[in-house]
Coordinates of C-alpha atoms in Angstrom, one line a residue:
M1 CA -3.0 31.2 21.5
R2 CA -5.1 28.5 19.8
R3 CA -8.0 26.4 21.2
I4 CA -8.2 22.9 19.7
A5 CA -11.0 20.4 20.1
S6 CA -12.2 17.2 18.5
H7 CA -14.9 14.5 18.9
Y8 CA -12.6 12.6 21.2
T9 CA -9.2 13.5 22.9
L10 CA -6.6 11.0 24.2
Y11 CA -6.3 12.5 27.7
N12 CA -5.0 10.8 30.9
G13 CA -4.9 7.5 29.0
E14 CA -8.6 7.6 28.1
L15 CA -10.6 8.8 25.0
E16 CA -12.6 11.6 26.4
R17 CA -15.2 14.0 25.0
N18 CA -15.6 17.7 25.6
I19 CA -11.9 18.5 25.9
V20 CA -10.5 21.8 24.7
V21 CA -6.7 22.2 24.5
E22 CA -5.1 25.6 24.6
V23 CA -1.7 26.0 22.9
D24 CA 0.6 29.0 22.7
D25 CA 2.6 30.2 19.7
R26 CA 5.5 27.9 20.7
G27 CA 3.3 24.8 20.7
T28 CA 3.3 24.5 24.5
I29 CA 0.0 23.4 26.1
T30 CA -1.1 26.2 28.5
N31 CA -4.5 25.0 29.6
I32 CA -6.9 22.0 29.2
L33 CA -10.6 22.8 29.6
R34 CA -13.7 20.7 29.9
C35 CA -16.7 22.2 28.2
D36 CA -20.1 20.5 27.5
A37 CA -20.9 23.1 24.9
I38 CA -17.7 23.4 22.8
D39 CA -19.6 24.9 19.9
S40 CA -20.5 27.9 22.1
M41 CA -16.9 28.6 23.2
A42 CA -15.2 31.4 21.4
S43 CA -12.3 30.8 19.0
V44 CA -12.3 27.0 19.1
E45 CA -10.9 25.1 16.1
F46 CA -12.9 21.9 15.9
F47 CA -11.4 18.9 14.0
S48 CA -13.5 15.8 13.1
G49 CA -12.0 12.7 14.6
I50 CA -9.7 11.9 17.6
L51 CA -7.2 14.4 19.0
I52 CA -3.9 12.9 20.2
P53 CA -0.4 14.1 21.0
G54 CA 2.4 13.6 18.4
M55 CA 3.4 10.0 17.9
V56 CA 6.7 8.4 18.7
N57 CA 8.1 5.9 16.1
C58 CA 10.3 3.6 18.2
H59 CA 11.9 1.7 15.3
C60 CA 12.8 3.1 11.9
H61 CA 15.6 2.9 9.3
L62 CA 15.3 6.3 7.6
E63 CA 18.4 5.7 5.6
L64 CA 16.8 2.8 3.8
S65 CA 14.0 4.9 2.4
Y66 CA 15.5 4.7 -1.1
L67 CA 14.6 1.0 -1.2
K68 CA 10.9 1.6 -1.3
G69 CA 9.3 -0.8 -3.8
A70 CA 12.7 -2.4 -4.6
I71 CA 12.3 -5.5 -2.4
A72 CA 9.7 -8.2 -3.1
E73 CA 7.3 -9.1 -0.3
G74 CA 7.2 -12.5 1.4
E75 CA 10.8 -13.6 0.9
G76 CA 11.5 -14.3 4.5
Y77 CA 14.4 -12.9 6.5
A78 CA 17.1 -14.6 4.6
G79 CA 15.6 -13.6 1.2
F80 CA 15.1 -10.1 2.4
A81 CA 18.7 -9.7 3.4
R82 CA 19.9 -11.1 0.1
S83 CA 17.6 -8.8 -1.8
I84 CA 19.0 -5.7 0.0
G85 CA 22.5 -6.8 -0.8
A86 CA 21.6 -7.3 -4.5
V87 CA 20.0 -3.8 -5.1
R88 CA 21.5 -1.4 -2.6
N89 CA 24.3 -0.4 -4.9
N90 CA 21.9 0.6 -7.7
F91 CA 21.1 4.0 -6.1
T92 CA 23.1 7.2 -6.0
T93 CA 23.9 9.2 -2.9
E94 CA 21.6 11.9 -4.1
E95 CA 18.7 9.4 -4.5
R96 CA 19.3 8.1 -1.0
I97 CA 19.3 11.5 0.6
R98 CA 16.3 12.7 -1.4
S99 CA 14.3 9.6 -0.4
A100 CA 15.1 10.1 3.3
S101 CA 14.1 13.7 3.1
L102 CA 10.7 12.8 1.5
A103 CA 10.1 10.1 4.1
D104 CA 11.0 12.4 6.9
A105 CA 8.5 15.1 5.6
Q106 CA 5.8 12.5 5.3
M107 CA 6.2 11.2 8.8
W108 CA 6.0 14.8 10.2
E109 CA 2.8 15.5 8.3
E110 CA 1.3 12.2 9.5
G111 CA 2.0 13.2 13.1
V112 CA 5.3 11.7 14.1
E113 CA 7.0 13.8 16.8
A114 CA 10.1 11.7 17.6
V115 CA 11.9 8.7 16.1
A116 CA 14.3 6.0 17.3
D117 CA 16.2 5.7 14.1
I118 CA 18.7 2.9 13.3
A119 CA 21.7 3.9 11.2
N120 CA 24.8 2.2 9.6
D121 CA 26.4 5.5 8.6
D122 CA 25.8 9.2 8.8
L123 CA 24.7 9.7 5.2
V124 CA 21.3 11.1 6.2
M125 CA 22.2 12.8 9.4
E126 CA 21.9 16.2 7.8
V127 CA 18.3 15.3 7.0
K128 CA 17.6 14.4 10.6
T129 CA 19.4 17.4 12.1
Q130 CA 17.3 19.8 9.9
S131 CA 14.1 17.9 10.5
K132 CA 11.2 19.1 12.7
I133 CA 11.1 15.6 14.1
E134 CA 13.3 14.8 17.1
Y135 CA 15.5 11.9 16.1
H136 CA 17.4 9.6 18.4
T137 CA 20.0 7.8 16.3
L138 CA 21.3 4.4 17.1
F139 CA 24.3 3.4 15.1
E140 CA 24.1 -0.4 15.0
F141 CA 27.1 -2.6 15.4
F142 CA 27.1 -6.1 13.7
G143 CA 29.4 -8.7 12.1
L144 CA 30.7 -11.9 13.7
N145 CA 34.2 -11.0 12.5
N146 CA 34.0 -7.4 13.8
R147 CA 35.3 -6.7 17.3
D148 CA 36.3 -3.0 17.0
V149 CA 33.6 -0.8 18.4
E150 CA 35.6 2.4 18.4
P151 CA 34.6 3.6 14.9
H152 CA 30.9 3.4 16.0
F153 CA 31.5 5.4 19.2
D154 CA 33.5 8.0 17.2
L155 CA 30.6 8.3 14.8
A156 CA 27.9 8.6 17.6
N157 CA 30.0 11.2 19.5
R158 CA 29.8 13.6 16.5
Y159 CA 26.0 14.0 16.8
P160 CA 23.5 14.9 19.5
R161 CA 21.1 12.2 20.8
S162 CA 23.2 9.5 19.1
F163 CA 24.1 6.1 20.6
V164 CA 25.8 2.8 19.7
T165 CA 23.8 -0.4 19.9
P166 CA 24.3 -4.1 19.1
H167 CA 22.2 -5.1 16.1
S168 CA 20.9 -8.3 17.6
T169 CA 21.7 -11.3 19.8
Y170 CA 22.9 -13.4 16.8
S171 CA 25.1 -11.0 14.9
V172 CA 27.6 -9.7 17.5
Q173 CA 30.2 -11.6 19.4
D174 CA 30.2 -11.5 23.2
E175 CA 33.0 -9.0 23.9
P176 CA 31.8 -6.2 21.7
F177 CA 28.2 -6.8 22.7
R178 CA 29.1 -6.5 26.4
Q179 CA 31.4 -3.5 25.7
I180 CA 28.7 -1.6 23.9
C181 CA 26.2 -2.3 26.7
A182 CA 28.6 -1.3 29.4
R183 CA 29.6 2.0 27.6
N184 CA 26.1 3.0 26.6
S185 CA 23.8 3.1 29.6
S186 CA 21.3 5.5 28.0
L187 CA 19.5 3.8 25.1
L188 CA 19.8 0.5 23.2
S189 CA 17.8 -1.0 20.4
I190 CA 18.1 -4.7 19.8
H191 CA 16.3 -6.8 17.1
L192 CA 15.1 -9.7 19.2
L193 CA 13.4 -13.1 18.5
E194 CA 12.2 -12.3 15.0
S195 CA 12.7 -15.8 13.6
D196 CA 12.8 -19.4 14.7
A197 CA 16.4 -19.5 13.4
E198 CA 17.5 -17.0 16.1
E199 CA 16.4 -19.2 19.0
G200 CA 17.5 -22.3 17.1
L201 CA 21.1 -21.0 16.8
Y202 CA 21.4 -21.2 20.6
H203 CA 20.5 -24.8 20.5
G204 CA 22.6 -26.0 17.6
R205 CA 19.8 -26.2 15.0
G206 CA 18.1 -24.2 12.2
S207 CA 19.0 -22.2 9.2
L208 CA 21.3 -19.7 11.0
H209 CA 23.2 -22.5 12.7
E210 CA 23.7 -24.2 9.4
W211 CA 24.7 -21.1 7.5
Y212 CA 27.3 -20.1 10.2
Q213 CA 28.7 -23.7 10.0
R214 CA 29.1 -23.5 6.3
M215 CA 30.9 -20.2 6.5
G216 CA 33.1 -21.4 9.3
W217 CA 31.9 -18.7 11.7
E218 CA 32.1 -19.6 15.4
C219 CA 29.9 -17.8 18.0
D220 CA 31.3 -17.2 21.5
F221 CA 27.9 -16.2 22.8
L222 CA 26.2 -19.5 22.7
K223 CA 27.0 -20.0 26.3
Y224 CA 23.9 -18.0 27.1
E225 CA 20.7 -20.1 27.3
S226 CA 18.7 -18.1 24.8
P227 CA 18.5 -14.7 23.0
A228 CA 16.3 -13.5 25.9
G229 CA 18.8 -14.8 28.4
R230 CA 21.7 -13.0 26.7
V231 CA 19.8 -9.7 26.8
A232 CA 18.9 -10.2 30.5
R233 CA 22.5 -11.0 31.5
C234 CA 24.4 -8.4 29.4
I235 CA 22.3 -5.2 29.6
D236 CA 22.4 -2.9 32.6
R237 CA 19.2 -3.1 34.6
V238 CA 18.5 0.7 34.4
C239 CA 19.3 1.2 30.7
R240 CA 16.4 2.0 28.4
V241 CA 16.3 -0.8 25.9
L242 CA 14.0 -1.2 22.8
L243 CA 13.3 -4.8 22.1
V244 CA 12.3 -4.9 18.5
H245 CA 9.9 -7.3 16.6
N246 CA 9.6 -10.2 19.1
T247 CA 7.5 -12.3 16.7
R248 CA 8.8 -15.5 18.3
A249 CA 8.8 -14.3 21.9
T250 CA 7.3 -16.7 24.5
A251 CA 6.0 -16.2 28.0
E252 CA 9.3 -17.6 29.3
D253 CA 11.3 -15.1 27.1
I254 CA 9.3 -12.2 28.3
A255 CA 9.6 -13.2 32.0
T256 CA 13.4 -13.7 31.5
V257 CA 13.9 -10.2 30.1
E258 CA 11.5 -8.5 32.5
S259 CA 13.1 -10.1 35.6
H260 CA 16.4 -8.4 34.8
T261 CA 15.4 -5.2 32.9
K262 CA 13.8 -2.2 34.6
N263 CA 13.4 -0.1 31.5
G264 CA 12.6 -2.5 28.6
T265 CA 10.1 -1.6 26.0
W266 CA 8.7 -4.2 23.5
V267 CA 8.5 -2.5 20.2
L268 CA 6.2 -4.0 17.6
C269 CA 6.4 -3.4 13.8
P270 CA 3.5 -5.4 12.3
E271 CA 3.7 -4.1 8.8
S272 CA 7.4 -5.1 8.5
N273 CA 6.6 -8.5 9.9
R274 CA 3.8 -9.0 7.4
F275 CA 5.9 -7.7 4.5
I276 CA 8.9 -9.9 5.1
S277 CA 7.5 -13.2 6.3
N278 CA 3.7 -12.8 7.0
D279 CA 4.4 -13.0 10.7
R280 CA 2.5 -11.3 13.5
P281 CA 3.8 -10.1 16.9
P282 CA 2.4 -11.8 20.0
V283 CA 0.3 -8.8 21.0
E284 CA -2.1 -10.6 23.4
L285 CA 0.8 -12.4 25.1
L286 CA 2.6 -9.1 25.7
R287 CA -0.6 -7.4 26.9
K288 CA -1.3 -10.2 29.4
S289 CA 2.3 -10.0 30.6
G290 CA 1.8 -6.3 31.5
V291 CA 5.0 -5.1 29.8
A292 CA 5.6 -1.7 28.2
I293 CA 4.6 -1.8 24.5
A294 CA 5.5 0.7 21.8
V295 CA 5.3 0.8 18.0
G296 CA 7.7 1.3 15.1
T297 CA 7.4 1.3 11.4
D298 CA 10.8 -0.3 10.4
S299 CA 12.0 0.9 6.9
L300 CA 10.5 1.5 3.5
A301 CA 12.6 -1.5 2.4
S302 CA 10.3 -3.7 4.4
A303 CA 7.0 -1.8 4.5
R304 CA 4.7 -0.1 2.1
S305 CA 4.7 3.0 4.2
L306 CA 5.9 4.6 7.4
S307 CA 2.4 5.1 8.7
M308 CA 2.1 4.7 12.4
I309 CA -1.7 4.5 12.1
E310 CA -1.4 1.5 9.6
N311 CA 0.8 -0.3 12.1
L312 CA -1.6 0.3 14.9
R313 CA -4.5 -1.0 12.7
L314 CA -2.5 -4.2 11.9
L315 CA -2.0 -4.9 15.6
G316 CA -5.6 -6.1 15.8
N317 CA -8.8 -5.4 17.7
H318 CA -7.5 -4.0 21.0
P319 CA -8.9 -1.0 22.9
L320 CA -8.1 2.1 20.8
R321 CA -7.0 4.1 23.8
E322 CA -4.4 1.4 24.5
L323 CA -3.1 1.3 21.0
L324 CA -2.8 5.1 20.9
T325 CA -1.0 5.1 24.2
W326 CA 1.5 2.6 22.8
A327 CA 2.1 5.0 19.9
T328 CA 2.4 8.2 22.1
L329 CA 3.2 8.1 25.8
N330 CA 4.8 4.7 25.8
G331 CA 7.1 5.6 23.0
A332 CA 8.0 8.9 24.7
K333 CA 8.8 7.0 27.9
A334 CA 10.9 4.5 26.0
L335 CA 13.1 7.3 24.7
G336 CA 13.1 9.2 28.0
I337 CA 11.3 12.3 26.6
D338 CA 8.0 11.9 28.3
G339 CA 8.7 15.1 30.3
L340 CA 7.9 17.1 27.2
K341 CA 6.3 14.7 24.7
G342 CA 3.8 11.8 24.5
S343 CA 0.8 13.1 26.3
I344 CA -1.6 16.1 26.4
E345 CA -0.6 17.8 29.6
I346 CA -0.1 21.4 30.7
G347 CA 3.5 22.5 30.1
K348 CA 4.3 19.9 27.5
H349 CA 4.8 20.6 23.8
P350 CA 4.0 17.2 22.3
G351 CA 2.5 18.3 19.0
L352 CA -1.2 17.8 18.3
V353 CA -2.5 15.4 15.7
V354 CA -6.0 14.4 14.5
I355 CA -6.9 10.9 13.4
E356 CA -9.6 11.1 10.8
G357 CA -11.6 8.2 9.3
A358 CA -11.9 6.2 12.6
D359 CA -15.1 4.5 13.6
L360 CA -16.2 6.9 16.3
H361 CA -19.2 4.8 17.4
N362 CA -17.1 1.7 18.1
L363 CA -13.9 3.6 18.7
C364 CA -11.7 1.6 16.4
L365 CA -9.5 2.3 13.4
T366 CA -10.6 1.5 9.9
P367 CA -8.8 1.0 6.6
E368 CA -9.6 4.7 5.9
S369 CA -8.1 6.0 9.1
A370 CA -5.3 8.5 8.7
A371 CA -3.4 11.0 10.9
H372 CA -2.8 14.6 10.1
R373 CA -0.7 17.1 12.0
I374 CA -2.4 20.2 13.5
I375 CA 0.5 21.6 15.5

């Protein structure tokens, strides 16, 4: 049994002092004590900083880790997609697997307990199945000329905690989108409202509309009033759905989705938004709307690191207890694993992580803040 304490502990949604967490050899929390004199308690390991449960990364592309440093920043979404296409064949299978393994190990050491991971194939599934991190893999379906969803379901059925999901509201025709949503009532992850062009497509304007016209691609889903409307009308109300990026989401979009979706979580990846097009997610709007917010890192193709703490810092000056809850309990709820992960509670085994380098006087993150795993 170990007794762990820190200056502050994220407990019951608050940052509290004088908390001692007892953990058994399997990592299960067996007791939580309040003590005004922790330094006088026997066998307490004291860590300088803020004690939190292991974090949940709600949007990652582990398989793209080999592209770290290969894509220029600030090219916009179209430029980013072109750059990936231009360089992705320059790497060997061994390089791709090794890069994924290194990224996985780094995330674990920095306190990530579970990941919602987007995949196009199963190249790095062995890395994930051998990992200490609990991965939930979402094989994404996309392509306006692709209507056969069976290969994706065949792939997902080979692995535990694996699902099929539509890539976005602009890259999948209506029939396969609806078919996937109907057959997968457990977990979906959809890139949503990450550019003006996505909304514009539904109204016959913008760069996506013009590109699709040049290519002769017809979209049978433009009968929906908007990307948000399509999500609301196609996804089962009780399905857990991760709505990712949302940099162009409006109050009307949020209300449309929330009125039809019981288990939606708005996943923010600010480092990726900054890297690709210097965008920012509408954090304050989402907070005022009272929706569930979680955090992801996206991939090393579109971020300098997979640091959850850096992504929290980039979200801005919001209450630290709130930011940390987005990265822990809200993420666990989004994946349906909050019975065991996401919070410091007796009987759970969420992992324990210390955040060092925070401003403990003002309770905020600094550029020096970093997370390190304890258990």
